[in-house]
Short mmCIF file of C-alpha atoms and ligand atoms in Angstrom, two decimals:
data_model
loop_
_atom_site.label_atom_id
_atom_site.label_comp_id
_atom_site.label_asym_id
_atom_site.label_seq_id
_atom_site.Cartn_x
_atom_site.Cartn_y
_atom_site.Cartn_z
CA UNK A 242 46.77 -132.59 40.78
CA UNK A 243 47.97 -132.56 37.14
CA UNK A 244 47.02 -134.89 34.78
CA UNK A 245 47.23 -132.81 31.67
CA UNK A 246 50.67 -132.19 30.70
CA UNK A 247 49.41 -129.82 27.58
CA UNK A 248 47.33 -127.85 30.11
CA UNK A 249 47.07 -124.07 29.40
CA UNK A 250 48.68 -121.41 31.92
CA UNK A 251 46.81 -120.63 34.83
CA UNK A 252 49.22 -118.02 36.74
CA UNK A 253 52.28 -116.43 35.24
CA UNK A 254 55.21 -114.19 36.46
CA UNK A 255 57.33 -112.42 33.68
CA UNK A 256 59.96 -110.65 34.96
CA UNK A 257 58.37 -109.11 38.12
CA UNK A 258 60.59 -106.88 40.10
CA UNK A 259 58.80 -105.84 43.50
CA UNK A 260 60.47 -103.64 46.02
CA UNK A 261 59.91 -102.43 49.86
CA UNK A 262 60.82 -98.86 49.93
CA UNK A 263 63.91 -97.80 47.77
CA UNK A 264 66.24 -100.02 48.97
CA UNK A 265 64.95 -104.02 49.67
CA UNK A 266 64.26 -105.58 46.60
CA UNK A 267 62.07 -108.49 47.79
CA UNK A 268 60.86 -109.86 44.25
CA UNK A 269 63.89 -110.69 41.98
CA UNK A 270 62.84 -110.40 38.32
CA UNK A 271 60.50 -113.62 38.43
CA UNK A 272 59.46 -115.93 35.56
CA UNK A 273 57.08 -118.63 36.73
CA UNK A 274 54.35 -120.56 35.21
CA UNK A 275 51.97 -122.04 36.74
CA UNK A 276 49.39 -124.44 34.39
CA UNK A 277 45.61 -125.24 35.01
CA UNK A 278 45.22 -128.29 37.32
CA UNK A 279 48.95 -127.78 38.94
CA UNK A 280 49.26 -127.71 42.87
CA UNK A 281 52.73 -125.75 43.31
CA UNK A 282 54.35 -125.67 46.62
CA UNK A 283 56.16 -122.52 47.63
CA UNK A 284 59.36 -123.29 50.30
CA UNK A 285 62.31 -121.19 51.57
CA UNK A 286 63.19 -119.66 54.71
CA UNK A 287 61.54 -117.12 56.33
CA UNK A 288 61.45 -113.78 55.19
CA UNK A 289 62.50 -115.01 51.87
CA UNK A 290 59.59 -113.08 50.01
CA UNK A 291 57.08 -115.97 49.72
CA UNK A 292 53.75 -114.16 51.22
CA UNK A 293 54.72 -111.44 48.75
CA UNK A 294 55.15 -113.66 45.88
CA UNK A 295 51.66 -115.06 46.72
CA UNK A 296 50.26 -111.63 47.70
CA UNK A 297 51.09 -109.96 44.27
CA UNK A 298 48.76 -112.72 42.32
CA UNK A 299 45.49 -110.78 43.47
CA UNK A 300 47.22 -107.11 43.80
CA UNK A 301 47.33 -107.04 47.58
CA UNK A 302 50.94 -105.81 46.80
CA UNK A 303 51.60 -103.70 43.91
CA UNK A 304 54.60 -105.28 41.90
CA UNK A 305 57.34 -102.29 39.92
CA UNK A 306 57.23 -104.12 36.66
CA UNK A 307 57.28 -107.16 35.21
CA UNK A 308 53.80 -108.89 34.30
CA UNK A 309 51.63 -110.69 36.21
CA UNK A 310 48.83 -113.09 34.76
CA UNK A 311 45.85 -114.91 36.04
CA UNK A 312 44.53 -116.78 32.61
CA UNK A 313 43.61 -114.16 30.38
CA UNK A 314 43.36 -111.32 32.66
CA UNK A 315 46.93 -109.21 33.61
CA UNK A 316 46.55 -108.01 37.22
CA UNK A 317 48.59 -105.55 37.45
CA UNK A 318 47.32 -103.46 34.65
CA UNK A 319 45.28 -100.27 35.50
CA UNK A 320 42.43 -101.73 33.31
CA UNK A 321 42.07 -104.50 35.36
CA UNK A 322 39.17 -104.55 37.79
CA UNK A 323 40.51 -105.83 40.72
CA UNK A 324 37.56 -107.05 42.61
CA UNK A 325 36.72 -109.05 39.53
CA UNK A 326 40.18 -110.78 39.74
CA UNK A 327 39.85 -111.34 43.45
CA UNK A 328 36.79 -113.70 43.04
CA UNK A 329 39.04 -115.72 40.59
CA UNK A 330 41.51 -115.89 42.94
CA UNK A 331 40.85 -117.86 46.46
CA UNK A 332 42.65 -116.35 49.39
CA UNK A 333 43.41 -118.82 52.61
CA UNK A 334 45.59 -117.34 55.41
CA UNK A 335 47.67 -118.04 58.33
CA UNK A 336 44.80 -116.78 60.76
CA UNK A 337 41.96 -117.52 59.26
CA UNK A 338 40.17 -114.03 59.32
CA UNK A 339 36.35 -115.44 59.95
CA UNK A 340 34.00 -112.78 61.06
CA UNK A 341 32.98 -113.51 64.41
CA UNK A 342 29.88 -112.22 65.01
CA UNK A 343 28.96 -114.54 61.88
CA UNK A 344 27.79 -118.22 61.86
CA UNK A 345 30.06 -120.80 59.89
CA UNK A 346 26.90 -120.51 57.44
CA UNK A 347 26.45 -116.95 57.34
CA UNK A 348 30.53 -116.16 56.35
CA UNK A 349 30.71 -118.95 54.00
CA UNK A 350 27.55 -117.13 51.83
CA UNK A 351 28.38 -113.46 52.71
CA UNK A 352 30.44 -112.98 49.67
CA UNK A 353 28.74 -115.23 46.93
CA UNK A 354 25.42 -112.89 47.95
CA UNK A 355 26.47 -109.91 48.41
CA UNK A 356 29.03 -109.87 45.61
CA UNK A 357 27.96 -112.28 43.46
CA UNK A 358 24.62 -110.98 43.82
CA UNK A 359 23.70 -115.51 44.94
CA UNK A 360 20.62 -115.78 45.81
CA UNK A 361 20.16 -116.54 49.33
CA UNK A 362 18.57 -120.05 48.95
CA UNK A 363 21.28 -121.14 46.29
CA UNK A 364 24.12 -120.03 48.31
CA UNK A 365 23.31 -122.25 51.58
CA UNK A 366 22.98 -124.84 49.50
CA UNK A 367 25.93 -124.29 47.89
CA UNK A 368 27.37 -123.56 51.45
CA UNK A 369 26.13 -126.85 52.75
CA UNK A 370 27.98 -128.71 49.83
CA UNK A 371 31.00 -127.13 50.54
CA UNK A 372 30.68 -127.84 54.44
CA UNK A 373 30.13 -131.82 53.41
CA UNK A 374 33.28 -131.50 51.55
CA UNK A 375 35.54 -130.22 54.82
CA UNK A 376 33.58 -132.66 56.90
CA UNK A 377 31.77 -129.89 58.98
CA UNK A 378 28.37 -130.24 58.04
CA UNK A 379 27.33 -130.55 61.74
CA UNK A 380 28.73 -126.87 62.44
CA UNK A 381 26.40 -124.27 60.22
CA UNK A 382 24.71 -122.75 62.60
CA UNK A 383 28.43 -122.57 65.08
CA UNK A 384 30.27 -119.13 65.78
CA UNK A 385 34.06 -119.28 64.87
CA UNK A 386 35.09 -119.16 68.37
CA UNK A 387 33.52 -122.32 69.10
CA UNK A 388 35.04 -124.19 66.34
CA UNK A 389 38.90 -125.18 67.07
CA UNK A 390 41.27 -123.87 65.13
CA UNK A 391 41.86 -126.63 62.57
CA UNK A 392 37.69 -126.32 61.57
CA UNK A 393 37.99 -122.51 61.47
CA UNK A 394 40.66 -123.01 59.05
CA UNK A 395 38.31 -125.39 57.03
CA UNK A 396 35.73 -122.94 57.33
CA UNK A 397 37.76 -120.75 56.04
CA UNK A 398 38.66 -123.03 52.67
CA UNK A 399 35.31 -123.86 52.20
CA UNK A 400 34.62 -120.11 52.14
CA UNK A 401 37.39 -119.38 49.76
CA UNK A 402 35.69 -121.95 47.91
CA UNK A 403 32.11 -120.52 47.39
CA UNK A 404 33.40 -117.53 45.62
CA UNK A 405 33.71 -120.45 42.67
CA UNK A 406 37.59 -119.38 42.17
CA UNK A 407 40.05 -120.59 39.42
CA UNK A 408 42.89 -120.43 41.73
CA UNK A 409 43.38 -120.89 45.26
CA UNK A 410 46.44 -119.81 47.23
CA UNK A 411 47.38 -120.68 50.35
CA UNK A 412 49.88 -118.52 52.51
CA UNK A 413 50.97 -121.36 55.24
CA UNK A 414 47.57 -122.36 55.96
CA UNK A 415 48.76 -124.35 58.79
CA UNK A 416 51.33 -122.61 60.99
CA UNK A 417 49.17 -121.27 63.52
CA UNK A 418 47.89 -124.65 63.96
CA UNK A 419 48.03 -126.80 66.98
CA UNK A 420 49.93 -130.25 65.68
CA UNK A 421 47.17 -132.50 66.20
CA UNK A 422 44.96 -130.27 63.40
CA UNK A 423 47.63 -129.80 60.49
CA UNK A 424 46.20 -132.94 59.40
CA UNK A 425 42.48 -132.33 58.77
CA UNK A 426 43.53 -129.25 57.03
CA UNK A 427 46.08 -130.44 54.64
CA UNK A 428 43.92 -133.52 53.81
CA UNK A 429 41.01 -130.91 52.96
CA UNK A 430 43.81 -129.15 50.87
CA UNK A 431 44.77 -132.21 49.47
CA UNK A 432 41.06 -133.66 48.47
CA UNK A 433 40.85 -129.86 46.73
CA UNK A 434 44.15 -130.83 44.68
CA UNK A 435 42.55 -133.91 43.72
CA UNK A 436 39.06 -132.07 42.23
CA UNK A 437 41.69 -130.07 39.97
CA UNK A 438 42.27 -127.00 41.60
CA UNK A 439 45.01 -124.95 40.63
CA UNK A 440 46.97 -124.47 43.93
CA UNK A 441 49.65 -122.05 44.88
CA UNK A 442 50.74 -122.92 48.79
CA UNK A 443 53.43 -121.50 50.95
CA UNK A 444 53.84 -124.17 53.72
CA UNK A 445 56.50 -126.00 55.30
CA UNK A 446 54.77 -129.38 55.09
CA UNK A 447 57.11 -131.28 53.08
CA UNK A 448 55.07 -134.40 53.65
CA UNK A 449 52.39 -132.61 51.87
CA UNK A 450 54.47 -131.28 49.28
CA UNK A 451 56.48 -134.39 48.41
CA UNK A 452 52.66 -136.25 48.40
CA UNK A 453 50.86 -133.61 46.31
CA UNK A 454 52.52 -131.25 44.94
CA UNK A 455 53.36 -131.19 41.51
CA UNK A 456 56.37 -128.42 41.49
CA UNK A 457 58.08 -127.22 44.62
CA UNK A 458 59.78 -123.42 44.03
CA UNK A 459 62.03 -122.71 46.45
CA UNK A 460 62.58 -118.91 47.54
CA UNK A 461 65.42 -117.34 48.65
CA UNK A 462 66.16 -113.38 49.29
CA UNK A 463 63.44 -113.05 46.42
CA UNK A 464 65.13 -114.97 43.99
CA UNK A 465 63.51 -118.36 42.65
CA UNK A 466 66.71 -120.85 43.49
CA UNK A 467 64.71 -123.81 42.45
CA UNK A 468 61.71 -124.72 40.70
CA UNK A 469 61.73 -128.30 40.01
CA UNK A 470 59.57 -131.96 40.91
CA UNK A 471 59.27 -132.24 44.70
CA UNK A 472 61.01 -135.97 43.62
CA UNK A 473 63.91 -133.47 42.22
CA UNK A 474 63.93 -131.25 45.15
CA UNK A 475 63.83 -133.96 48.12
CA UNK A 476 66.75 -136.20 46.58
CA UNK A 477 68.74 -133.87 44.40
CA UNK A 478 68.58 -129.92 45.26
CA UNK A 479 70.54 -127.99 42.97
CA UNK A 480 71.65 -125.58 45.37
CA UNK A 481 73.34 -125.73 49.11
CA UNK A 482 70.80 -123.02 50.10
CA UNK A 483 68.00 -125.13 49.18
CA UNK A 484 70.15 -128.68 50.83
CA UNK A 485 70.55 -126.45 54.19
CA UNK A 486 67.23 -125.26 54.19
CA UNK A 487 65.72 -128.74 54.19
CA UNK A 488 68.52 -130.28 56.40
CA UNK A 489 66.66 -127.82 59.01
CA UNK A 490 62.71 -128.32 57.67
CA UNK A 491 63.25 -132.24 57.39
P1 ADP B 233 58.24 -114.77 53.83
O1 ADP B 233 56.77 -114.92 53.62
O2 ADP B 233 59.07 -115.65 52.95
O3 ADP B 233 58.63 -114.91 55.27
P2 ADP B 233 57.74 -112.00 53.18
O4 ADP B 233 57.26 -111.96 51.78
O5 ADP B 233 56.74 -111.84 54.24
O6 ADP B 233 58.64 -113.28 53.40
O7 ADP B 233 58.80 -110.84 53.39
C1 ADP B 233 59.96 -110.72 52.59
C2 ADP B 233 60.80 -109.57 53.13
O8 ADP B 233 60.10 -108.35 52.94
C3 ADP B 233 61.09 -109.66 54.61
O9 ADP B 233 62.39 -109.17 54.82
C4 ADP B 233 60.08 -108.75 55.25
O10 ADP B 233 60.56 -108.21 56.44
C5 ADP B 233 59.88 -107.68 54.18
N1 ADP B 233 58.52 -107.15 54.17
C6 ADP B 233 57.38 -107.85 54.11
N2 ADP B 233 56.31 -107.05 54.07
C7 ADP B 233 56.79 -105.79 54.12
C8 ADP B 233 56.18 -104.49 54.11
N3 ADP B 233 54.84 -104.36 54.04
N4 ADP B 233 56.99 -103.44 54.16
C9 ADP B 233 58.33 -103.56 54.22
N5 ADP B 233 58.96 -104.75 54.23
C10 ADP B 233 58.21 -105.85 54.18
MG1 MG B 234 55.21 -115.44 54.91
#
């Protein structure tokens, strides 16, 4: 969560244009900011472009133009080495995408070993911290499809987590979740929010987004309608699109 208010920019959009084929333009010349330390929540209906939005930040969708910024480094620039950016830049999905023939152990220290050349000892220990912090300590040595869904996604975080990232995105993290297990998760996500993180998250938890967030955006047809306090956008939406939208979310 933000505390610094003179914080430097983390993630920024200038005037990035992204289309699907020739004729759906899906990313409406956005301008967004996003400074060190902020949690941002992204909201709008469905199909509105928000996993794209999200998606461009570590180039797993090309953007037409425009500029697109993690801190120093401009990701879509041919100079930019994109495996580089993606350990910067935390990835947690819908499905959480563990490998199964892995334990909980052995996916949360593939990558810091075998990319960031960890050594083994350091990254179970590492691992084991990280495990602590989701409250799964007891499950190393478990295979994902023992774990329920709600502490695969946790694995999943706390693997996100060991690549040591600057910025984690979420891309609704809890959708595919039974009820009873959106709440472990988001109060992982929200402990993370507290440490500092800087947090981009598509979800439709506006509990969690009027309790953490510091900016809701909302999305509509690729166009950034809103982009305001989550105070702002729960009692006074600008737009009817964004007053429907949580008439029906509410
Ligand atoms: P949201 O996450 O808000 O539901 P998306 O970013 O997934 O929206 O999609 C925005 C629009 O772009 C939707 O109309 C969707 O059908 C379309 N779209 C998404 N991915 C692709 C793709 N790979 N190719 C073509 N169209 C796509
Ligand atoms: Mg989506």
């Amino acid at each position: 969560m933000m505390t610094d208010t003179t914080s430097k920019s983390m993630i920024r959009f200038a005037n990035v244009n992204k289309w699907y084929g020739r004729d759906h333009h899906v990313l409406k010349d956005i301008c967004l900011e996003v400074r060190t330390g902020e949690v941002v929540v992204v909201c709008g209906p469905s199909g509105s472009g928000k996993s794209t939005l999200i998606r461009t930040i570590n180039q797993l969708e090309p953007v037409k133009d425009g500029e697109i910024w993690v801190g120093d480094v401009q990701v879509n620039s041919t100079r930019t080495n994109i495996n580089q950016l993606r350990e910067n830049v935390g990835f947690v999905f819908q499905h959480f995408n563990l490998y199964p023939h892995l334990t909980v152990l052995e996916n949360i220290t593939l990558a810091p070993i075998q990319v960031k050349k960890m050594k083994k000892a350091e990254a179970d220990e590492q691992a084991m911290e990280l495990l602590l912090k989701v409250g799964l300590s007891n499950k190393r040595d478990a295979y994902p499809a023992n774990l329920s869904g709600g502490q695969q996604q946790r694995v999943a975080i706390a693997r996100g987590l060991a690549m040591q990232p600057k910025v984690m995105l979420f891309d609704e993290p809890t959708s595919a979740l039974d009820p009873e297990m959106i709440g472990e998760v988001l109060k992982v996500m929200k402990d993370l929010a507290e440490t500092g993180m800087t947090m981009m998250v598509v979800t439709h938890e506006m509990g969690f987004a009027r309790e953490v967030a510091d900016r809701v955006l909302f999305l509509e047809q690729g166009e950034i309608l809103e982009d305001t306090t989550p105070e702002a956008f729960f009692t006074a939406p600008k737009t009817d699109r964004a007053r429907q939208f949580l008439k029906q979310v509410l």
